DNA sequence: TTTGCGCATTAAAACGATTAAGCATATATT
DNA sequence: AATATATGCTTAATCGTTTTAATGCGCAAA
C-alpha cells in the first residue's frame, strides 16, 4: 500500500536519541532546551536525508487547533463568492491557514449542517455568509466563543464581527445617480429576503426616492431565490407592459438578478438605456458585452475577503475586540444609464 | 476561552464506564462487543444529553485517513473551475468527504507547494488540474501510491487516472462546423502551452483544416497566460488588419481567451458574425449578451467533477484500476457563426 | 565525603478515539 | 465437583507530536 511517511520516531531511532530532542530541534528550541551541538547537527542531517515532514493531524490533536478556517458561502459557483474565496484563500495561506469551503444555497439547514461538519473537523474559526434563518445556529457558535466573521451580510443584534458593503449608501447613490440623470420612475428588483444586505439595498433606494419626493413612484419587485427565472420573467414583462407604470429605470440588487434580468430584457427586445436604464450590483466582466455595457455598483471583493481573514486571525489570536467593517463601493458608470 | 467540547472520556465518566464501551455504542458495535442492554441505554442517553460530537482529528490520527480530498485548480475564481469545484464538493460531501481547494495560477512551483501543504495535512487523495512542468511532482505522488485523478488535462506518459474532455474531437467538430458553414480562413487562438488539452485542441483544428485541404490556411496565435491582455490585443488587431490573411472565423480555446478576445473584438467594432465568426470553449452565461451570442463548445463540467470524485473514491478504497475518461462535448450553436 | 548545580538527555503523559487482549463473574456442561 | 462457555466490562496500546518532570553524570564547593 501507501509508503509510510517518516515520523519523528523514525528520525529519533536513526540518530539514536529520543523523540523529544528531535522535536526541540524541529521547533528551533535547541538553545533553550540545551541540546548538544553535535547532536543538533546529526538530527538536522537526518531530518534532511529522510525528508521529514511533520504530521499536521498529530500536531492538531496535540495543540487543539488545526490552522484551518471554515468558509461558508451561498454558492461557490457564483463568481462573486468564488473570487472572494480566492482572496480569502490567498490571505489565509500567507499565515499558514488552510480553508475548507462549503455552499449553503441560501438554505439554513444546509448551512447548519456545514457548520456542524466543520466543527467536527475542528476548524479554528469561521467566515460565513449567513443564510436566512441562521441566527440561532450562529449565536450558539458565538456563545461558545468560536471565532466568527460574517461577510457580505450580517445578523443584526448578533454581537459579532462582520465585513460588509455599506449597502445603504451604495444603493442610495445608485438611485441618486439615476434621479440626477432625470429618471423618475425607477424600479428595484430584489430577492425576497429579510437579510440585512437586501433590506439595506432596498432602504437606500427608498430613501433616495423619498428624498426627491418620489415615494409614490417606488416600485419594488421581490424575486424568490429558487424561482429566479419565472419570477424575473414576470417582473420584466410587467416593466415592458402598460401596467409597468412607465418604469424607465431599474436597479438589480445582485449579480444573479442582473444576469437573469438582462436575459429577459434581451429576450423582450427592450432597448437599453433608451427604453429602460439599468444599474446592477457586482459587476461581471461579461456584462460589458451587453449591447449597452452595464453600469454597476462595484464591491471591493478583494478587501472584503482579506479584511475578513485579518479580523478572524485576530480573533483566533485571542482578541476580544468586535469589528464592524463597512466598505465603500464604487459606481462604475457605463452605457446602461 | 473556548468551551471545551465533550469527549468520549466525559461521557464515560458520566455513565461510569470505560471509554471503550462508549466507543462501541457510538460505532454500533454494541452487539458484537456484548455491551449490557441497560448500559447501552444509559450511554445513548448521555451522548444525547451532552450533545457529543466525535473529534475528527483524533479519529484521523488513529485511522491514518482524514476523509479529506485535496483539489488543485488553476484558479478558483475562474467560473469553469469554480463550478467544477462545486460539483466536486457536492459529490464528495455525499460520501462524507471534505474538500480543500488551492489555486496554482498555472504555476508549477505554486502547485508543488500546494501539494506539499495538502500532503502535510494528510489528505487522502488529490484531484488536480496539472500545471505545466508538474510532471515530476505528480509522478512522485503517484509512485508513493497516493490516489490522484487529473481533470481537464492530464500528463501524457504518466500512468494515472484522468477525466478530461475529448478535446481533439471537440475542436475538430467545431472547426468542421465553421468549414461547413463556408468559412475558409479560420484562425485559432490558444494559450502558449505544452499542456495536452491545448495541444489536442490545436490538433483537432489542424486536422479538420487538413481534412478539407486547407492546411495552408491555418493561422494559430499563441497567447501567454500572464500576458493575456497585450497578446490578445495584438492578435485581434492582426485579424482586423490587412495582414490578417482575410481571417473570417476564429476559435478561442478557453473561456478566458473568449472573454479577452471578445473585449478586443468589441473594442475594434468588428462585426460578428458578418466580418468574423466566432466559436469559444466553455460557455459563460453572460456571453449570451454579446451582440451576437456566442457559439461554444459546452463541457460537461458537472460530469467531469462527479466522475473525478467517483474514481478517486474508488482509488482510495484500494482499487488498482486506472481510469481514463474522455467526455464528449456539445457544440451549442448560437448567432456568432 | 557529601551536597549542590549545570548540562544533556530520556521517560512518560497528554491530545481523543479505536480496538485487541485480558479479567472477573455467572451459567452451562460433563 | 470440576471444567467449559458466555457475558460484561476494563486495561492498555496505538496513531504522531509536544512538553513537563525526572534522571544520570560530571564537577565544584562545603
Short mmCIF file of C-alpha atoms (C1' of nucleotides) in Angstrom, two decimals, chain C:
data_model
loop_
_atom_site.label_atom_id
_atom_site.label_comp_id
_atom_site.label_asym_id
_atom_site.label_seq_id
_atom_site.Cartn_x
_atom_site.Cartn_y
_atom_site.Cartn_z
"C1'" DT C 1 32.59 12.61 51.69
"C1'" DT C 2 28.54 14.80 50.95
"C1'" DT C 3 25.75 18.31 48.81
"C1'" DG C 4 24.56 21.19 45.13
"C1'" DC C 5 24.50 22.62 40.45
"C1'" DG C 6 24.81 22.75 35.46
"C1'" DC C 7 24.31 20.06 31.49
"C1'" DA C 8 22.36 16.74 28.19
"C1'" DT C 9 19.13 13.59 27.64
"C1'" DT C 10 15.04 10.47 28.38
"C1'" DA C 11 10.69 8.77 30.04
"C1'" DA C 12 6.13 9.48 30.10
"C1'" DA C 13 1.86 11.87 29.85
"C1'" DA C 14 -1.21 14.25 27.05
"C1'" DC C 15 -4.46 15.23 22.96
"C1'" DG C 16 -9.29 11.89 21.65
"C1'" DA C 17 -10.60 7.98 19.61
"C1'" DT C 18 -10.34 2.79 18.47
"C1'" DT C 19 -9.63 -1.97 19.49
"C1'" DA C 20 -7.09 -6.28 20.76
"C1'" DA C 21 -6.49 -8.66 24.78
"C1'" DG C 22 -7.48 -9.77 29.37
"C1'" DC C 23 -10.15 -10.38 33.64
"C1'" DA C 24 -13.82 -11.41 36.54
"C1'" DT C 25 -18.31 -13.38 37.37
"C1'" DA C 26 -22.15 -16.22 36.34
"C1'" DT C 27 -24.11 -20.02 33.99
"C1'" DA C 28 -23.94 -24.38 31.48
"C1'" DT C 29 -21.82 -28.83 30.50
"C1'" DT C 30 -19.51 -33.09 31.71
#
